[in-house]
Coordinates of C-alpha atoms and ligand atoms in Angstrom, one line a residue:
X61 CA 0.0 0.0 0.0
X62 CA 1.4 3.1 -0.7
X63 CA 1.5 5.8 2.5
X64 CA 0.2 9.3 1.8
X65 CA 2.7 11.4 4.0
X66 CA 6.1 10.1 3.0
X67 CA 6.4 9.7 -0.4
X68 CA 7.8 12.7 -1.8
X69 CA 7.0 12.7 -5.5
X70 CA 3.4 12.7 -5.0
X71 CA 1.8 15.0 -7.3
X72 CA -1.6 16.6 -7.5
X73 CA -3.1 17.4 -10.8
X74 CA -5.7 19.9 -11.3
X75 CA -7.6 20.3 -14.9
X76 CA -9.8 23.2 -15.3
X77 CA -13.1 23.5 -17.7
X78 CA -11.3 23.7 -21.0
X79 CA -9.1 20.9 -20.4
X80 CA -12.0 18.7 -20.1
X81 CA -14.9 19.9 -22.2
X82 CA -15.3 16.9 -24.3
X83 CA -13.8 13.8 -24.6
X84 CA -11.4 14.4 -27.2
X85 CA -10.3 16.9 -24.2
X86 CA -10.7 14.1 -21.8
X87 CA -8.4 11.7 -23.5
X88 CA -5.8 14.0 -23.6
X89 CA -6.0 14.7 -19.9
X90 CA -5.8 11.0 -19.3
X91 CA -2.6 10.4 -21.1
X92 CA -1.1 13.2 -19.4
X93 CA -1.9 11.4 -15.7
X94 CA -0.8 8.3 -16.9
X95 CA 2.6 9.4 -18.2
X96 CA 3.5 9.7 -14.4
X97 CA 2.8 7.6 -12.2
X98 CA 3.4 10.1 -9.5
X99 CA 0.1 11.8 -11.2
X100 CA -2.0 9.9 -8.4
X101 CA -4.9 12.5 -7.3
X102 CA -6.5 14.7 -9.7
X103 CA -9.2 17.5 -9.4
X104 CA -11.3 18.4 -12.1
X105 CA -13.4 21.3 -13.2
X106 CA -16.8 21.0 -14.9
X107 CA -16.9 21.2 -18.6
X108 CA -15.9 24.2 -19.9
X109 CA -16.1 25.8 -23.4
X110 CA -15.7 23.8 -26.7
X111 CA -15.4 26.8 -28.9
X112 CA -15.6 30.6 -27.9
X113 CA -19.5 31.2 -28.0
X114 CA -20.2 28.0 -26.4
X115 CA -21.6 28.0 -22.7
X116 CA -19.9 26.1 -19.6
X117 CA -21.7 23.5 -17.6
X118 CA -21.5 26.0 -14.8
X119 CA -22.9 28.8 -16.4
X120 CA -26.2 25.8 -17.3
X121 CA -26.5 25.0 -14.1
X122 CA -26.8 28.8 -12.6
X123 CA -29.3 29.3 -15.5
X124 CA -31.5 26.0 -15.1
X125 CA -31.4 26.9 -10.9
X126 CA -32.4 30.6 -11.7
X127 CA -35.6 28.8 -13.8
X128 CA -36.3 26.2 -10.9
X129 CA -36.2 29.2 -8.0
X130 CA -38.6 31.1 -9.5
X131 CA -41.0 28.3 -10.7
X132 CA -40.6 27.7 -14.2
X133 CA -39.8 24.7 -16.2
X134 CA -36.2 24.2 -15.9
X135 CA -36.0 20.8 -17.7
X136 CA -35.1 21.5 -21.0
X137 CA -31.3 22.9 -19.7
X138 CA -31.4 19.9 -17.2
X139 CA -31.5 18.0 -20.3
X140 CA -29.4 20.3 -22.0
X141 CA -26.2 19.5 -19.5
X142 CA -27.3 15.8 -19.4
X143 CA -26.3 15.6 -23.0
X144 CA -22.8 17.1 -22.8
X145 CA -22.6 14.2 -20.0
X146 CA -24.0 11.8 -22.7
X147 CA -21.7 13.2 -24.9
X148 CA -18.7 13.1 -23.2
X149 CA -19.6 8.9 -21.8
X150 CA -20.2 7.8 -25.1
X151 CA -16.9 9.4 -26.4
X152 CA -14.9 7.8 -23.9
X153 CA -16.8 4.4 -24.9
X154 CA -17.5 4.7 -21.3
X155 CA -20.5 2.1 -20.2
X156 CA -21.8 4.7 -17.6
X157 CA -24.9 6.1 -16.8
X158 CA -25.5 9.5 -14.9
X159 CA -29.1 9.3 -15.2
X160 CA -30.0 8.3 -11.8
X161 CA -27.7 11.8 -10.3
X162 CA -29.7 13.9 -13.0
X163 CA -32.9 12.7 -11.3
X164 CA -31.5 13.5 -7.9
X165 CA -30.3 16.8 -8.9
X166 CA -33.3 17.8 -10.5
X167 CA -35.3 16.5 -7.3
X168 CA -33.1 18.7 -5.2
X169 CA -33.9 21.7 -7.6
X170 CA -37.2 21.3 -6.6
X171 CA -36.3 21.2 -3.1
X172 CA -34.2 24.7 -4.0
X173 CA -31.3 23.4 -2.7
X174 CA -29.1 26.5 -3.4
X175 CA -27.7 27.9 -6.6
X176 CA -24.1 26.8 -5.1
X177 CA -25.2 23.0 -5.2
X178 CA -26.0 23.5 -8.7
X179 CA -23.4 25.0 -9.9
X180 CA -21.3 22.1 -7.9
X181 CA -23.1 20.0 -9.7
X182 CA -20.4 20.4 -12.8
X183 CA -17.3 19.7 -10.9
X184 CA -19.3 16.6 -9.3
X185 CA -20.7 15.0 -12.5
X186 CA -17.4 15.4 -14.5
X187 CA -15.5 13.8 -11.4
X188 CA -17.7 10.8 -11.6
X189 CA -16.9 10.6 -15.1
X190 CA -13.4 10.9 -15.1
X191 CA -12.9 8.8 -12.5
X192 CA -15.0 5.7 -13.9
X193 CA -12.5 6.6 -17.2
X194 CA -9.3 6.7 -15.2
X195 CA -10.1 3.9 -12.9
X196 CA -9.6 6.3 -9.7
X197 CA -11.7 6.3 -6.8
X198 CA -14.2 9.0 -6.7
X199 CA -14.2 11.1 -3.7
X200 CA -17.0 13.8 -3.5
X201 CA -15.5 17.6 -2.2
X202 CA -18.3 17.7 -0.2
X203 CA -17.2 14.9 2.5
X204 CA -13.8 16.3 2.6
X205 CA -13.7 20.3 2.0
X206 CA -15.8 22.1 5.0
X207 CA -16.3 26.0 5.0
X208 CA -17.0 27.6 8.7
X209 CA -19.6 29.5 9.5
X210 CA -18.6 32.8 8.1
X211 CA -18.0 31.1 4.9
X212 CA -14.1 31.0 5.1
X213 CA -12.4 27.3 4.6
X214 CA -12.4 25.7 7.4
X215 CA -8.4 24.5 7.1
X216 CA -8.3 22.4 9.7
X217 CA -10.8 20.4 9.6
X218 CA -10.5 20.3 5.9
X219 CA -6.8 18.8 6.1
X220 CA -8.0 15.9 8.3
X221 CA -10.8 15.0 6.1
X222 CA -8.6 14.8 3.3
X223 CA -5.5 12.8 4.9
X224 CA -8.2 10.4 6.4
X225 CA -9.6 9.7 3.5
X226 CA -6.9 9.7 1.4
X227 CA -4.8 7.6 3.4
X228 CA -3.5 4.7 1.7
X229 CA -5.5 5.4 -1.6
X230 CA -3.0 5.3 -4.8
X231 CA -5.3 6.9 -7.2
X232 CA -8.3 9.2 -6.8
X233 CA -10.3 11.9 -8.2
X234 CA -11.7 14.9 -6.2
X235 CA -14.1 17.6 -7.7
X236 CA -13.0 20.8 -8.0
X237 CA -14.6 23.9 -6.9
X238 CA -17.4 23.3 -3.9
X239 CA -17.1 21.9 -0.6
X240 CA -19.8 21.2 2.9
X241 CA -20.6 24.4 4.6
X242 CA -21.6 25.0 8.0
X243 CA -25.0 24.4 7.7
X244 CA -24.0 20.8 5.8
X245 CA -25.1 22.7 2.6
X246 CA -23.3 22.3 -0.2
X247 CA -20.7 25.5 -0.9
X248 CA -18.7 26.7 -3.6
X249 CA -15.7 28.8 -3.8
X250 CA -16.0 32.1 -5.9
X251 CA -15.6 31.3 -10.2
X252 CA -12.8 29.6 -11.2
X253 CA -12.6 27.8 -7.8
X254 CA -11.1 24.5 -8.6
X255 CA -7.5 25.9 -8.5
X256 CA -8.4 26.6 -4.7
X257 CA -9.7 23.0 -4.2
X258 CA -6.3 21.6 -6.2
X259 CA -3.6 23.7 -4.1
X260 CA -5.8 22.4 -0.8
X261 CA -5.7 19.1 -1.8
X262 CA -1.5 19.6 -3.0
X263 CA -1.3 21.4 0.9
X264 CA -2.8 18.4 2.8
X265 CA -0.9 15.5 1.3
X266 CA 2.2 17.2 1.4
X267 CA 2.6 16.9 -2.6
X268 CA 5.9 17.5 -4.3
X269 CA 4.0 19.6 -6.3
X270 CA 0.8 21.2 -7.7
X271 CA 0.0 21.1 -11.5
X272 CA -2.7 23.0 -13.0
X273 CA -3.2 22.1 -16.3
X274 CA -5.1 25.1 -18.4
X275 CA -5.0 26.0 -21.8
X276 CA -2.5 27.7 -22.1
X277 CA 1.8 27.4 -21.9
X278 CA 1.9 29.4 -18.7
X279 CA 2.1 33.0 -17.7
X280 CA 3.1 35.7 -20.2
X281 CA 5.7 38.3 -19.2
X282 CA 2.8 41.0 -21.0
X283 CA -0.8 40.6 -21.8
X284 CA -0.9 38.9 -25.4
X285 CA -3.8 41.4 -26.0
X286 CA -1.6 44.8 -25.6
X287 CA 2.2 42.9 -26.6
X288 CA 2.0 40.9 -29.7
X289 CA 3.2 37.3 -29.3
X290 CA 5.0 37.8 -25.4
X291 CA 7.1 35.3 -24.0
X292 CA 6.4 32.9 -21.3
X293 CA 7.3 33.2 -17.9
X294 CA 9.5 30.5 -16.6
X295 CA 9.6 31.1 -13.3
X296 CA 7.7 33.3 -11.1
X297 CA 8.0 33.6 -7.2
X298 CA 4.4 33.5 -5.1
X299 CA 5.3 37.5 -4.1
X300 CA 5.7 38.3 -7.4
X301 CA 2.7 36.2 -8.5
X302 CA 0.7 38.4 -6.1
X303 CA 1.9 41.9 -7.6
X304 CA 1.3 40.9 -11.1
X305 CA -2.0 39.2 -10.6
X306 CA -3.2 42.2 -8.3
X307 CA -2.9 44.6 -11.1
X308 CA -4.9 42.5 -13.2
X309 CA -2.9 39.6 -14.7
X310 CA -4.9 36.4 -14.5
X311 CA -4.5 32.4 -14.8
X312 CA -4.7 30.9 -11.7
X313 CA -7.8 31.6 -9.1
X314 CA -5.7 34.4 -6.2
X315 CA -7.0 32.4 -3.3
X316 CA -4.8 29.2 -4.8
X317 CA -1.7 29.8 -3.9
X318 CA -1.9 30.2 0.0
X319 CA -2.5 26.7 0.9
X320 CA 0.7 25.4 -1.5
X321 CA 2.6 28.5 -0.8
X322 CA 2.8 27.6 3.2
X323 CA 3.3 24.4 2.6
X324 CA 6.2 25.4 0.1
X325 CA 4.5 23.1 -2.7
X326 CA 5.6 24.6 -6.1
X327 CA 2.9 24.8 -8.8
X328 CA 3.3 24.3 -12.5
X329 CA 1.3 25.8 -15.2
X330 CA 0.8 23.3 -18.0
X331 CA -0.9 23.4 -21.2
X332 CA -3.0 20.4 -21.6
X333 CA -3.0 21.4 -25.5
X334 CA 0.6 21.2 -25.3
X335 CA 1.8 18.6 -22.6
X336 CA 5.9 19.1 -23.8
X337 CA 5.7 22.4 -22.8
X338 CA 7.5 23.2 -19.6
X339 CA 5.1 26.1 -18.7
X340 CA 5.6 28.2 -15.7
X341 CA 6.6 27.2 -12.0
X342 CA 5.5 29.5 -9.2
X343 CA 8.0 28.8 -6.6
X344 CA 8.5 30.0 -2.8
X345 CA 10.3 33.4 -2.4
X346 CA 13.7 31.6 -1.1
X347 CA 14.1 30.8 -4.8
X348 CA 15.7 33.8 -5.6
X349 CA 18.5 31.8 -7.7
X350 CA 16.5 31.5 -10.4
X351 CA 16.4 34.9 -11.6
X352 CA 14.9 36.0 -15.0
X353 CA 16.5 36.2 -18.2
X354 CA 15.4 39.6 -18.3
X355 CA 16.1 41.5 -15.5
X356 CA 12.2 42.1 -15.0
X357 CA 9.5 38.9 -14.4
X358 CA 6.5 40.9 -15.7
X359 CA 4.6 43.9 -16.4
X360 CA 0.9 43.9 -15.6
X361 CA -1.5 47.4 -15.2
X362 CA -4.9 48.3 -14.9
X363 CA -6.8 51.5 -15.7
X364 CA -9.4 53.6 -14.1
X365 CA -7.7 55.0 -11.0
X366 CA -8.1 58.2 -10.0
X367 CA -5.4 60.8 -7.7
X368 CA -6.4 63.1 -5.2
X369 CA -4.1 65.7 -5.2
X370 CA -3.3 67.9 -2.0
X371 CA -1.2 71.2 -1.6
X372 CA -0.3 72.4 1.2
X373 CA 2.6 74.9 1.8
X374 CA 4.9 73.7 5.1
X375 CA 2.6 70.7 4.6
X376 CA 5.8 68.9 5.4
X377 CA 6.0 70.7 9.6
X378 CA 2.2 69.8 9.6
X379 CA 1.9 67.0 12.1
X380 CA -0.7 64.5 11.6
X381 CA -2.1 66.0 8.2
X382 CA -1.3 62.8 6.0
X383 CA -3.2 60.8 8.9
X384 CA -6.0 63.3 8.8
X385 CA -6.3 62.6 4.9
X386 CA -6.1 59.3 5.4
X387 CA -8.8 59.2 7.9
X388 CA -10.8 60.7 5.6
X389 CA -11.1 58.0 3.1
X390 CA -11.0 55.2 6.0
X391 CA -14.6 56.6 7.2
X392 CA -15.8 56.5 3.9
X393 CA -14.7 53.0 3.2
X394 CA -12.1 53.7 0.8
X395 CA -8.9 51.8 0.4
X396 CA -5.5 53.5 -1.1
X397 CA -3.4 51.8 -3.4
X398 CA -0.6 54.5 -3.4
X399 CA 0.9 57.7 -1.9
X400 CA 3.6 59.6 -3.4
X401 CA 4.2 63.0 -1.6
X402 CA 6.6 65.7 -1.7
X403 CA 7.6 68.8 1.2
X404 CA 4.2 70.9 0.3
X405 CA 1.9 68.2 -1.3
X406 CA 0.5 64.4 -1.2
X407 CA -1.4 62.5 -4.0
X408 CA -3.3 59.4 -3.3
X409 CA -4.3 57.1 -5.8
X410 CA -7.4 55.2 -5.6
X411 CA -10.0 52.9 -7.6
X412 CA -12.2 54.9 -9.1
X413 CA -14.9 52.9 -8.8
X414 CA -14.8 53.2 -5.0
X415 CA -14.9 56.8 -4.8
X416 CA -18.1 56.3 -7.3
X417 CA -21.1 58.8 -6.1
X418 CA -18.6 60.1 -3.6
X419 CA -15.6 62.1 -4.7
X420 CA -17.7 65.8 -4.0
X421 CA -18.3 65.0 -0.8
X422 CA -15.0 63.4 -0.1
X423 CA -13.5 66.9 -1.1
X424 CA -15.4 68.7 1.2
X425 CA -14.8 66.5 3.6
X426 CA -10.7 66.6 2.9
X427 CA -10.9 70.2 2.8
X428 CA -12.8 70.9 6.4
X429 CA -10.1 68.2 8.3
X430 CA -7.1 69.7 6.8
X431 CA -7.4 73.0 5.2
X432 CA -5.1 72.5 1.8
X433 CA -4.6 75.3 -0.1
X434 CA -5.2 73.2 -3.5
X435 CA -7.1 69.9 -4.0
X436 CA -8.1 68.6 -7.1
X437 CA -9.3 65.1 -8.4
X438 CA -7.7 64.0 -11.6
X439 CA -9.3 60.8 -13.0
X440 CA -8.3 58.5 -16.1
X441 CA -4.9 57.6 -14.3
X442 CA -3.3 53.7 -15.1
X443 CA -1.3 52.1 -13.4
X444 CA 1.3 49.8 -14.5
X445 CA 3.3 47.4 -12.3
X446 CA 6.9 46.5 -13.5
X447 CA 7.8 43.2 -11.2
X448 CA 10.8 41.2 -11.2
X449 CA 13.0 39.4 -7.9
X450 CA 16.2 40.6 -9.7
X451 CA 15.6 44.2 -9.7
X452 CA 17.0 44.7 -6.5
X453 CA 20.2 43.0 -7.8
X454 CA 20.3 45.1 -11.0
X455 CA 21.6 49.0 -11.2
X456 CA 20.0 50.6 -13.8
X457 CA 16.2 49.0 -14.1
X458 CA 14.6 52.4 -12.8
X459 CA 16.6 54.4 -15.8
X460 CA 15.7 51.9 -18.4
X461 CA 12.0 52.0 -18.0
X462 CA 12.2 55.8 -17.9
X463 CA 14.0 56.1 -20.6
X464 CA 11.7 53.7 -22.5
X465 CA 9.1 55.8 -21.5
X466 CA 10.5 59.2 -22.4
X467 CA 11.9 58.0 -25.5
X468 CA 7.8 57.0 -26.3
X469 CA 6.5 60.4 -25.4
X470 CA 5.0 59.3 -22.6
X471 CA 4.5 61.2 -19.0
X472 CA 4.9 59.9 -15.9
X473 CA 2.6 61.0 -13.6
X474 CA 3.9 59.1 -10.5
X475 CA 6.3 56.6 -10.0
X476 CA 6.3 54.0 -6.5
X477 CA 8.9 51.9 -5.4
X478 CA 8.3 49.4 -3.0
X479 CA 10.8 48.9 -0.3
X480 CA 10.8 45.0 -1.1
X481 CA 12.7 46.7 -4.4
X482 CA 10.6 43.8 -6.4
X483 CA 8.4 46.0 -8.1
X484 CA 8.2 49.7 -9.1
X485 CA 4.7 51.3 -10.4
X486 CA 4.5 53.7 -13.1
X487 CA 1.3 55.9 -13.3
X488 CA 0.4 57.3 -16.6
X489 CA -2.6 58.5 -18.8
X490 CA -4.7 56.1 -19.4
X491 CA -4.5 56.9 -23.4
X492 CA -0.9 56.0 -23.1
X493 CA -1.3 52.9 -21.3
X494 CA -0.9 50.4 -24.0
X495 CA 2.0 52.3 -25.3
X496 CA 3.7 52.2 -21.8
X497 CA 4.0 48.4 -21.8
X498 CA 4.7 48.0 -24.9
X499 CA 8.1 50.0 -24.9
X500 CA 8.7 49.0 -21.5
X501 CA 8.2 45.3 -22.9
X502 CA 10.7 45.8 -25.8
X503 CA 12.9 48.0 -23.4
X504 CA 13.7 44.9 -21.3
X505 CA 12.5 41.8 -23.4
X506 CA 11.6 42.3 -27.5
X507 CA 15.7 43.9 -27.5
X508 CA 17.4 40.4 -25.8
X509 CA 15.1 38.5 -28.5
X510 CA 16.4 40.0 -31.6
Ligands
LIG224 N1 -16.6 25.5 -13.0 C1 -16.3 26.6 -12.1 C2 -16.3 27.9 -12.9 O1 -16.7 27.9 -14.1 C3 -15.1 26.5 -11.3 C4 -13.8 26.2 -12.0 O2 -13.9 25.9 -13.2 O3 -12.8 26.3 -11.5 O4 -16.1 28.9 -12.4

């Protein structure tokens, strides 16, 4: 038998929606788990888009639950999502039936059990299915992933569920996505939640790492949509993972790397399109050997951010006036992202979308606390994050996006170092901001490639 705990190349595979949204897909994930033997527990998502204006199981099963809560006939998109099932069996040459769960699911529609149970109803029926295809025990998420009462995961608990019943199993499947709450409800994460369920699964069986096979070769060092053709990321740290998914890079779910990254459980980004590709490896932050080709990791950036601007002569001999300003904004709920200041002024820099409805009266508000003898609200700012470990190694990185950036025309409207020295932020007109990554981009990658 083999033990859970001490074998040290145990690996936990994670497939999300696209990987497995036929059977052609199917296969494909197959013959990746069984090229390693080490590939022993695997969590799947529910079936995910075919081709681009096709629907996921999980968007079905919020729409045939919307119908069933308010009374209408909800059995033609139950019938609907039992085909893709049908589908998917018969493809495999699968002798398998589903029917009798579609009868209990559509029983416990009736009974309204949630919109959360039907949505987990993807990730459950394509776990059956893939395991009856692999030959892997089936575990349902709901036995060994609990929530507490205020929703959170419950870690503990969850951990000893899952080393229980995991103990001395070789091969099993574990849906992605929901878990039991409090109230022995069925419970899902937030979208794209099977990443959290893989990297808690990786966390509690100690695995030697977490793979998350998606669709695509990894992370990009730019967004494919603003830098034509980027280059993949080899490897990223968790730290810098954070900073570039914060400002609005996205692959993996953001709750999935705390339960690997405590655990020190590297996770790999795989294509399951492309199975020889070595993808990306997010790695702990003591990893700092591995330092990028290019000086920088990534550049990610987001728009819509606006800057309150405060002047202030002797601002700087003022005691307490950044703490006044700030208090403003705390009491009306309002989170900073950044604050650049000089002697006689301050800017902060906030989402725009939280000072919606508010900014007048935030200015009022600013102005009675603290008196400045100029405020003003300029909106349309972006903000672009430049992130890489070996900054703080390299002279020179500051000066070379600058320069990229001066040589383009463009102004900058605020720059932010962290003290970590692992990122700096450039803020810039929003019409500029495609052009800023772009010449950042070539400044420190497109010129090594050519
Ligand atoms: N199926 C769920 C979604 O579409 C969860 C996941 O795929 O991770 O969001």
């Amino acid at each position: 038998m083999i033990s859970l705990m001490n074998d040290m190349s145990l690996k936990v595979v994670k497939f999300g929606g696209s990987s497995l949204a036929d059977a052609g897909q199917m296969k494909k994930a197959s013959d990746i788990i069984k090229a390693e033997a080490e590939r022993r527990y695997v969590v799947p998502s529910a079936p995910g888009k075919r081709f681009s204006d096709d629907i996921k199981v999980t968007d079905l099963l919020y729409k045939c639950y919307g119908l069933a809560e308010k009374g209408e006939d909800f059995c033609a998109v139950l019938a609907e999502i039992h085909n893709r099932y049908k589908e998917i069996i018969s493809g495999l040459g699968l002798d398998f039936s589903i029917d009798d769960e579609i009868k209990t699911i559509e029983e416990n529609f009736r009974k309204r059990y949630g919109s959360d149970y039907a949505a987990s109803r993807g990730e459950y029926l394509n776990g059956k299915v893939f395991a009856a295809y692999l030959g892997f025990k089936f575990i349902d998420a709901a036995e060994v992933i609990f929530f507490s009462e205020d929703g959170s995961l419950d870690l503990e608990k969850t951990n000893k569920s899952l080393r229980n019943a995991l103990d001395g199993v070789e091969y099993a499947v574990i849906p992605g996505f929901y878990g039991c709450g409090a109230d022995g409800y069925v419970r899902t994460f937030s979208r794209g939640g099977s990443d959290v369920t893989g990297s808690i699964v990786a966390g509690a069986v100690k695995a030697s790492i977490y793979e998350n096979w998606t669709d695509v070769s990894g992370f990009l060092v730019a967004d494919p949509r603003i830098v034509d053709d980027p280059v993949t990321i080899r490897t990223i740290t968790y730290t810098e993972l954070r900073e570039l998914s914060y400002m609005g890079a996205s692959v993996l779910h953001e709750e999935a790397i705390f339960p690997v990254r405590s655990a020190g459980i590297p996770i790999n980004i795989r294509n399951t399109n492309d199975p020889s590709a070595a993808g990306t490896m997010i790695v702990p932050d003591s990893h700092e050997d591995e330092m990028s080709a290019y000086t920088i990791t990534g550049i990610a950036g987001k728009k819509n951010f606006s800057a309150i601007n405060l002047h202030k002569d002797r601002m700087n001999s003022q005691i307490g006036f950044c703490r006044d300003v700030l208090d403003v904004l705390a009491e009306n709920g309002i989170c900073i992202e950044h604050m650049p200041s000089s002697i006689d002024s301050m800017t902060v820099i906030i989402d725009s979308a939280h000072m919606e409805g508010k900014q007048d009266d935030i200015v009022t508000q600013i102005r009675k606390r603290v008196d400045p003898d100029d405020i003003y609200v300029e909106e349309g700012v972006a903000l672009i994050a430049v992130v890489g470990k070996g900054m703080c190694r390299t002279r020179g990185v500051a000066a070379r996006i600058f320069a990229a950036l001066a040589h383009a025309r463009i102004n900058v409207k605020m720059i932010d170092q962290g003290s970590s020295e692992l990122n700096v932020i450039v803020g810039v007109n929003e019409e500029d901001f495609e052009q800023a990554i772009r010449c950042i981009y070539d400044m420190f990658v497109g010129s090594s490639l050519n």
